[in-house]
mmCIF file of C-alpha atoms in Angstrom:
data_model
loop_
_atom_site.group_PDB
_atom_site.id
_atom_site.type_symbol
_atom_site.label_atom_id
_atom_site.label_comp_id
_atom_site.label_asym_id
_atom_site.label_seq_id
_atom_site.Cartn_x
_atom_site.Cartn_y
_atom_site.Cartn_z
ATOM 1 C CA MET A 1 -3.854 6.666 -14.814
ATOM 2 C CA LEU A 2 -2.716 3.066 -15.201
ATOM 3 C CA ALA A 3 -3.583 2.958 -18.891
ATOM 4 C CA ALA A 4 -1.032 5.704 -19.448
ATOM 5 C CA ALA A 5 1.556 3.643 -17.605
ATOM 6 C CA SER A 6 0.917 0.377 -19.411
ATOM 7 C CA GLY A 7 2.946 1.132 -22.552
ATOM 8 C CA ALA A 8 5.049 -1.713 -23.774
ATOM 9 C CA SER A 9 4.224 -3.988 -20.855
ATOM 10 C CA GLY A 10 0.659 -4.217 -22.066
ATOM 11 C CA GLN A 11 1.874 -5.764 -25.298
ATOM 12 C CA SER A 12 3.591 -8.773 -23.704
ATOM 13 C CA SER A 13 2.084 -12.172 -23.049
ATOM 14 C CA LEU A 14 0.373 -12.363 -19.682
ATOM 15 C CA GLY A 15 1.099 -16.023 -19.118
ATOM 16 C CA PRO A 16 -1.160 -18.445 -17.225
ATOM 17 C CA GLU A 17 -3.292 -17.376 -14.251
ATOM 18 C CA ARG A 18 -1.600 -20.000 -12.085
ATOM 19 C CA ARG A 19 1.668 -18.135 -12.455
ATOM 20 C CA ASP A 20 -0.038 -14.946 -11.271
ATOM 21 C CA ILE A 21 -1.219 -16.715 -8.107
ATOM 22 C CA ASN A 22 2.258 -18.064 -7.454
ATOM 23 C CA ASP A 23 3.708 -14.592 -7.941
ATOM 24 C CA LEU A 24 1.160 -13.159 -5.490
ATOM 25 C CA ARG A 25 1.991 -15.785 -2.877
ATOM 26 C CA GLY A 26 5.707 -15.259 -3.380
ATOM 27 C CA ASP A 27 5.449 -11.491 -2.956
ATOM 28 C CA ILE A 28 3.408 -11.805 0.234
ATOM 29 C CA TRP A 29 5.802 -14.367 1.707
ATOM 30 C CA ALA A 30 8.781 -12.190 0.823
ATOM 31 C CA MET A 31 7.233 -9.238 2.697
ATOM 32 C CA TRP A 32 6.372 -11.377 5.726
ATOM 33 C CA THR A 33 9.909 -12.727 5.957
ATOM 34 C CA ALA A 34 11.727 -9.531 4.965
ATOM 35 C CA PRO A 35 12.842 -8.693 8.548
ATOM 36 C CA ALA A 36 14.704 -12.003 8.684
ATOM 37 C CA HIS A 37 16.673 -11.057 5.574
ATOM 38 C CA ALA A 38 17.613 -7.523 6.618
ATOM 39 C CA THR A 39 21.147 -6.375 5.828
ATOM 40 C CA ALA A 40 23.458 -3.695 7.188
ATOM 41 C CA ARG A 41 22.205 -1.144 4.658
ATOM 42 C CA ASP A 42 18.689 -1.512 6.082
ATOM 43 C CA ILE A 43 19.783 -0.304 9.518
ATOM 44 C CA PRO A 44 19.952 3.486 8.818
ATOM 45 C CA PRO A 45 16.422 3.866 7.357
ATOM 46 C CA VAL A 46 14.916 1.596 10.030
ATOM 47 C CA ALA A 47 16.703 3.528 12.758
ATOM 48 C CA ALA A 48 15.483 6.818 11.262
ATOM 49 C CA VAL A 49 11.878 5.609 11.252
ATOM 50 C CA LEU A 50 12.085 4.288 14.807
ATOM 51 C CA GLY A 51 13.645 7.553 15.934
ATOM 52 C CA GLY A 52 10.891 9.546 14.264
ATOM 53 C CA VAL A 53 8.194 7.404 15.869
ATOM 54 C CA VAL A 54 9.739 7.765 19.338
ATOM 55 C CA LEU A 55 10.217 11.532 19.028
ATOM 56 C CA THR A 56 6.671 12.006 17.728
ATOM 57 C CA ALA A 57 5.302 9.952 20.609
ATOM 58 C CA PHE A 58 6.269 12.758 22.982
ATOM 59 C CA ARG A 59 3.824 15.037 21.129
ATOM 60 C CA ASP A 60 1.028 12.515 20.616
ATOM 61 C CA SER A 61 -1.185 13.928 23.342
ATOM 62 C CA ALA A 62 -0.646 17.562 22.318
ATOM 63 C CA ILE A 63 -1.446 16.877 18.668
ATOM 64 C CA TYR A 64 -4.634 14.968 19.437
ATOM 65 C CA THR A 65 -5.738 17.613 21.939
ATOM 66 C CA TRP A 66 -5.290 20.317 19.325
ATOM 67 C CA MET A 67 -7.313 18.360 16.794
ATOM 68 C CA THR A 68 -10.211 17.831 19.174
ATOM 69 C CA THR A 69 -10.262 21.420 20.481
ATOM 70 C CA HIS A 70 -9.998 23.180 17.093
ATOM 71 C CA PRO A 71 -12.770 21.642 14.993
ATOM 72 C CA ASN A 72 -13.348 24.887 13.076
ATOM 73 C CA ALA A 73 -9.726 25.384 12.050
ATOM 74 C CA LEU A 74 -9.230 25.388 8.285
ATOM 75 C CA PHE A 75 -6.984 22.333 8.493
ATOM 76 C CA MET A 76 -9.618 20.342 10.393
ATOM 77 C CA ARG A 77 -12.445 21.429 8.088
ATOM 78 C CA MET A 78 -10.407 20.237 5.108
ATOM 79 C CA LEU A 79 -10.348 16.770 6.676
ATOM 80 C CA THR A 80 -14.150 16.598 6.973
ATOM 81 C CA PRO A 81 -14.765 14.497 3.815
ATOM 82 C CA ILE A 82 -12.215 11.920 4.954
ATOM 83 C CA ARG A 83 -13.615 11.460 8.467
ATOM 84 C CA ASP A 84 -16.042 8.824 9.762
ATOM 85 C CA ASP A 85 -18.954 11.187 10.441
ATOM 86 C CA TRP A 86 -19.066 12.471 6.856
ATOM 87 C CA LYS A 87 -22.120 11.288 4.920
ATOM 88 C CA PHE A 88 -19.953 9.433 2.419
ATOM 89 C CA PRO A 89 -16.501 9.240 4.044
ATOM 90 C CA LEU A 90 -13.667 9.017 1.559
ATOM 91 C CA ASN A 91 -11.411 6.985 3.836
ATOM 92 C CA TRP A 92 -12.485 3.742 2.155
ATOM 93 C CA GLY A 93 -9.089 3.578 0.443
ATOM 94 C CA GLY A 94 -7.558 2.377 3.693
ATOM 95 C CA SER A 95 -9.907 -0.563 4.214
ATOM 96 C CA GLY A 96 -9.362 -4.029 2.837
ATOM 97 C CA GLN A 97 -13.117 -4.300 2.272
ATOM 98 C CA TYR A 98 -12.620 -1.894 -0.629
ATOM 99 C CA LEU A 99 -8.952 -2.313 -1.539
ATOM 100 C CA LEU A 100 -9.246 -6.023 -2.300
ATOM 101 C CA PRO A 101 -12.327 -5.717 -4.584
ATOM 102 C CA VAL A 102 -10.698 -2.812 -6.433
ATOM 103 C CA SER A 103 -7.501 -4.833 -6.785
ATOM 104 C CA GLY A 104 -9.512 -7.767 -8.081
ATOM 105 C CA GLY A 105 -11.255 -5.497 -10.571
ATOM 106 C CA LEU A 106 -7.926 -4.206 -11.871
ATOM 107 C CA TYR A 107 -6.620 -7.748 -12.223
ATOM 108 C CA ILE A 108 -9.687 -8.952 -14.129
ATOM 109 C CA ALA A 109 -9.645 -5.870 -16.359
ATOM 110 C CA GLY A 110 -6.003 -6.490 -17.149
ATOM 111 C CA ARG A 111 -6.634 -10.116 -17.960
ATOM 112 C CA LEU A 112 -9.600 -9.395 -20.203
ATOM 113 C CA SER A 113 -7.852 -6.554 -22.025
ATOM 114 C CA HIS A 114 -4.466 -8.348 -22.147
ATOM 115 C CA ASP A 115 -2.932 -5.359 -20.360
ATOM 116 C CA ALA A 116 -0.007 -6.448 -18.187
ATOM 117 C CA ALA A 117 0.107 -3.118 -16.312
ATOM 118 C CA LEU A 118 -3.489 -3.370 -15.112
ATOM 119 C CA ARG A 119 -2.982 -6.995 -14.148
ATOM 120 C CA ASP A 120 0.187 -6.158 -12.243
ATOM 121 C CA ALA A 121 -1.490 -3.216 -10.513
ATOM 122 C CA GLY A 122 -4.226 -5.482 -9.197
ATOM 123 C CA LEU A 123 -1.753 -8.107 -8.014
ATOM 124 C CA GLY A 124 0.560 -5.512 -6.464
ATOM 125 C CA CYS A 125 -2.082 -3.699 -4.429
ATOM 126 C CA ALA A 126 -3.612 -6.982 -3.282
ATOM 127 C CA ALA A 127 -0.204 -8.260 -2.182
ATOM 128 C CA GLY A 128 0.440 -4.980 -0.394
ATOM 129 C CA HIS A 129 -2.768 -5.144 1.596
ATOM 130 C CA LEU A 130 -2.471 -8.828 2.502
ATOM 131 C CA SER A 131 1.151 -8.369 3.562
ATOM 132 C CA SER A 132 0.286 -5.344 5.682
ATOM 133 C CA ALA A 133 -2.740 -6.972 7.306
ATOM 134 C CA ALA A 134 -0.842 -10.068 8.413
ATOM 135 C CA LEU A 135 2.125 -8.134 9.806
ATOM 136 C CA ARG A 136 -0.250 -5.772 11.592
ATOM 137 C CA ASP A 137 -2.024 -8.657 13.300
ATOM 138 C CA VAL A 138 1.320 -9.941 14.580
ATOM 139 C CA ILE A 139 2.110 -6.480 15.952
ATOM 140 C CA TYR A 140 -1.282 -6.309 17.679
ATOM 141 C CA LEU A 141 -0.495 -9.545 19.471
ATOM 142 C CA ALA A 142 2.908 -8.202 20.499
ATOM 143 C CA ILE A 143 2.037 -4.649 21.579
ATOM 144 C CA ALA A 144 -1.204 -3.224 22.969
ATOM 145 C CA ARG A 145 -1.879 0.508 22.968
ATOM 146 C CA THR A 146 -5.150 2.195 23.900
ATOM 147 C CA ARG A 147 -6.759 4.350 21.218
ATOM 148 C CA PRO A 148 -6.889 8.144 21.713
ATOM 149 C CA HIS A 149 -10.685 8.318 21.911
ATOM 150 C CA SER A 150 -10.562 6.008 24.942
ATOM 151 C CA THR A 151 -7.790 7.653 26.966
ATOM 152 C CA PRO A 152 -5.988 11.026 27.105
ATOM 153 C CA LYS A 153 -2.746 9.222 27.937
ATOM 154 C CA PRO A 154 -0.721 7.942 24.992
ATOM 155 C CA ASP A 155 1.532 5.908 27.277
ATOM 156 C CA ARG A 156 -1.090 3.229 27.863
ATOM 157 C CA ILE A 157 1.120 0.590 26.279
ATOM 158 C CA SER A 158 1.554 -3.026 27.338
ATOM 159 C CA VAL A 159 3.401 -6.134 26.202
ATOM 160 C CA PRO A 160 2.268 -8.650 25.027
ATOM 161 C CA GLY A 161 -0.645 -7.439 22.958
ATOM 162 C CA THR A 162 -4.301 -8.349 22.958
ATOM 163 C CA ARG A 163 -7.213 -9.065 20.647
ATOM 164 C CA VAL A 164 -9.241 -6.209 22.171
ATOM 165 C CA TRP A 165 -9.998 -3.816 19.306
ATOM 166 C CA GLY A 166 -9.841 -0.758 21.529
ATOM 167 C CA ARG A 167 -6.180 -1.487 22.259
ATOM 168 C CA HIS A 168 -5.069 -1.762 18.641
ATOM 169 C CA SER A 169 -3.901 1.812 18.278
ATOM 170 C CA PHE A 170 -0.351 0.817 17.286
ATOM 171 C CA LEU A 171 0.005 0.842 14.364
ATOM 172 C CA SER A 172 -2.438 2.500 11.962
ATOM 173 C CA GLY A 173 -3.872 -0.127 9.637
ATOM 174 C CA HIS A 174 -5.716 2.234 7.296
ATOM 175 C CA ILE A 175 -2.632 4.196 6.316
ATOM 176 C CA ALA A 176 -0.479 1.053 6.191
ATOM 177 C CA ASN A 177 -2.920 -0.549 3.722
ATOM 178 C CA SER A 178 -3.345 2.505 1.515
ATOM 179 C CA MET A 179 0.335 3.477 1.643
ATOM 180 C CA ALA A 180 1.367 -0.030 0.559
ATOM 181 C CA CYS A 181 -0.765 0.323 -2.570
ATOM 182 C CA ALA A 182 0.325 3.927 -3.205
ATOM 183 C CA SER A 183 4.000 3.098 -2.741
ATOM 184 C CA TYR A 184 3.710 0.093 -5.022
ATOM 185 C CA LEU A 185 2.044 2.132 -7.789
ATOM 186 C CA GLY A 186 4.510 4.983 -7.411
ATOM 187 C CA HIS A 187 7.573 2.731 -7.593
ATOM 188 C CA ARG A 188 6.234 0.418 -10.300
ATOM 189 C CA PHE A 189 4.701 2.874 -12.795
ATOM 190 C CA ASP A 190 5.300 6.364 -14.128
ATOM 191 C CA LEU A 191 2.149 8.056 -12.837
ATOM 192 C CA GLY A 192 3.070 11.663 -13.527
ATOM 193 C CA LEU A 193 0.992 14.172 -11.576
ATOM 194 C CA ALA A 194 -1.206 11.363 -10.258
ATOM 195 C CA GLN A 195 1.608 10.190 -7.968
ATOM 196 C CA PRO A 196 1.615 13.173 -5.543
ATOM 197 C CA ALA A 197 -2.195 13.151 -5.623
ATOM 198 C CA ILE A 198 -2.236 9.519 -4.485
ATOM 199 C CA TYR A 199 0.211 10.199 -1.661
ATOM 200 C CA ALA A 200 -1.826 13.245 -0.609
ATOM 201 C CA TYR A 201 -4.957 11.098 -0.421
ATOM 202 C CA VAL A 202 -3.192 8.467 1.680
ATOM 203 C CA THR A 203 -1.858 11.148 4.024
ATOM 204 C CA ALA A 204 -5.366 12.549 4.390
ATOM 205 C CA ILE A 205 -6.631 9.090 5.346
ATOM 206 C CA GLY A 206 -4.048 8.901 8.122
ATOM 207 C CA LEU A 207 -4.850 12.402 9.383
ATOM 208 C CA GLY A 208 -8.567 11.634 9.360
ATOM 209 C CA ARG A 209 -8.030 8.527 11.466
ATOM 210 C CA MET A 210 -6.011 10.606 13.918
ATOM 211 C CA ALA A 211 -8.742 13.245 14.119
ATOM 212 C CA ASP A 212 -11.367 10.564 14.772
ATOM 213 C CA GLY A 213 -9.314 9.238 17.687
ATOM 214 C CA TRP A 214 -8.418 5.881 16.209
ATOM 215 C CA HIS A 215 -4.651 6.365 16.254
ATOM 216 C CA TRP A 216 -1.984 8.581 17.772
ATOM 217 C CA THR A 217 0.412 10.453 15.495
ATOM 218 C CA SER A 218 3.268 8.041 16.175
ATOM 219 C CA ASP A 219 1.000 5.109 15.259
ATOM 220 C CA THR A 220 0.260 6.787 11.941
ATOM 221 C CA ILE A 221 3.912 7.431 11.122
ATOM 222 C CA ALA A 222 4.787 3.811 11.920
ATOM 223 C CA GLY A 223 1.953 2.504 9.743
ATOM 224 C CA ALA A 224 2.896 4.779 6.842
ATOM 225 C CA ALA A 225 6.541 3.688 7.011
ATOM 226 C CA MET A 226 5.618 0.001 7.036
ATOM 227 C CA GLY A 227 3.219 0.415 4.130
ATOM 228 C CA PHE A 228 5.766 2.393 2.106
ATOM 229 C CA ALA A 229 8.411 -0.291 2.594
ATOM 230 C CA ILE A 230 5.987 -3.079 1.658
ATOM 231 C CA GLY A 231 4.863 -1.317 -1.512
ATOM 232 C CA LYS A 232 8.415 -0.619 -2.642
ATOM 233 C CA GLY A 233 9.472 -4.192 -1.924
ATOM 234 C CA ILE A 234 6.638 -5.628 -4.007
ATOM 235 C CA ALA A 235 7.284 -3.184 -6.857
ATOM 236 C CA ASP A 236 10.980 -4.095 -6.931
ATOM 237 C CA ARG A 237 10.218 -7.819 -6.989
ATOM 238 C CA GLN A 238 7.645 -7.425 -9.720
ATOM 239 C CA ALA A 239 9.894 -5.259 -11.896
ATOM 240 C CA ALA A 240 12.798 -7.701 -11.539
ATOM 241 C CA ARG A 241 10.516 -10.611 -12.374
ATOM 242 C CA THR A 242 9.181 -8.882 -15.486
ATOM 243 C CA ALA A 243 12.678 -8.018 -16.693
ATOM 244 C CA ALA A 244 13.898 -11.587 -16.180
ATOM 245 C CA ARG A 245 10.969 -13.036 -18.093
ATOM 246 C CA SER A 246 11.502 -10.592 -20.940
ATOM 247 C CA ARG A 247 15.154 -11.674 -21.199
ATOM 248 C CA ASP A 248 14.146 -15.335 -21.149
ATOM 249 C CA ALA A 249 11.552 -14.761 -23.865
ATOM 250 C CA ALA A 250 14.088 -12.928 -26.034
ATOM 251 C CA ALA A 251 16.652 -15.699 -25.559
ATOM 252 C CA THR A 252 14.239 -18.441 -26.619
ATOM 253 C CA ALA A 253 12.621 -16.574 -29.479
ATOM 254 C CA PRO A 254 13.294 -18.029 -32.962
ATOM 255 C CA PRO A 255 15.611 -16.022 -35.215
ATOM 256 C CA PRO A 256 13.871 -13.532 -37.464
ATOM 257 C CA THR A 257 12.995 -14.670 -40.980
ATOM 258 C CA LEU A 258 14.459 -12.737 -43.870
ATOM 259 C CA ARG A 259 11.804 -12.287 -46.499
ATOM 260 C CA ILE A 260 13.026 -11.280 -49.952
ATOM 261 C CA PRO A 261 10.300 -9.804 -52.143
ATOM 262 C CA ILE A 262 9.983 -11.275 -55.625
ATOM 263 C CA TRP A 263 8.330 -9.302 -58.370
ATOM 264 C CA SER A 264 6.937 -10.746 -61.587
ATOM 265 C CA LEU A 265 6.873 -8.656 -64.682
ATOM 266 C CA SER A 266 4.340 -9.156 -67.533
ATOM 267 C CA PHE A 267 4.952 -8.007 -71.120
#
């Protein structure tokens, strides 16, 4: 998938590893501090997300009740491979225990093969997860919400938050992590048909976590929105950085040499 997207970027110089680390740190810091740099044009999408989360919260209990009382419905059976009780659950894509090693593998593969796209993919997904994880921890300390499998009442919300794991329902970390990586890849590369497949997988992760009682629907929507915004922000920064460096390299490149062929003739 990423090899098809590498194209011309794979032909450029990768630069030193130290620069990669600085880029990673810069992207993470930019995502952490993004709320402080919000502008007027950010208000409509943020308001739309908040409105969607609030409206969905009124149906949280009904949705979870339906999921738990209709285990044989086709929709629920389709979620079986992504749920915790499956022999080899496929929800690993939402956990940092897997996302970070995969990101590291992509980065190393890109470095060894001199492929800038693979390197960037590893850095982008790693930055997405680390940004999401830190922001999520701040939210957990600000807002506490009991998980669905522990209470039938979705309004068990308190401020400030807590470090008790059972009260970390808001927001969904698995879908925030996986959506950050998916959004980054989708905005940074031309993935073709792989792009909707990636988003479908991320959505399935979120639905599986809901079915297992880890998060309410509104928690999942909030986590997906945060992850999407993080991934897009990192992709935009990375693309702008790559374009700027390409311009700088072109500006400092020596002028081309005109080579005139000379033929010798023997009689």
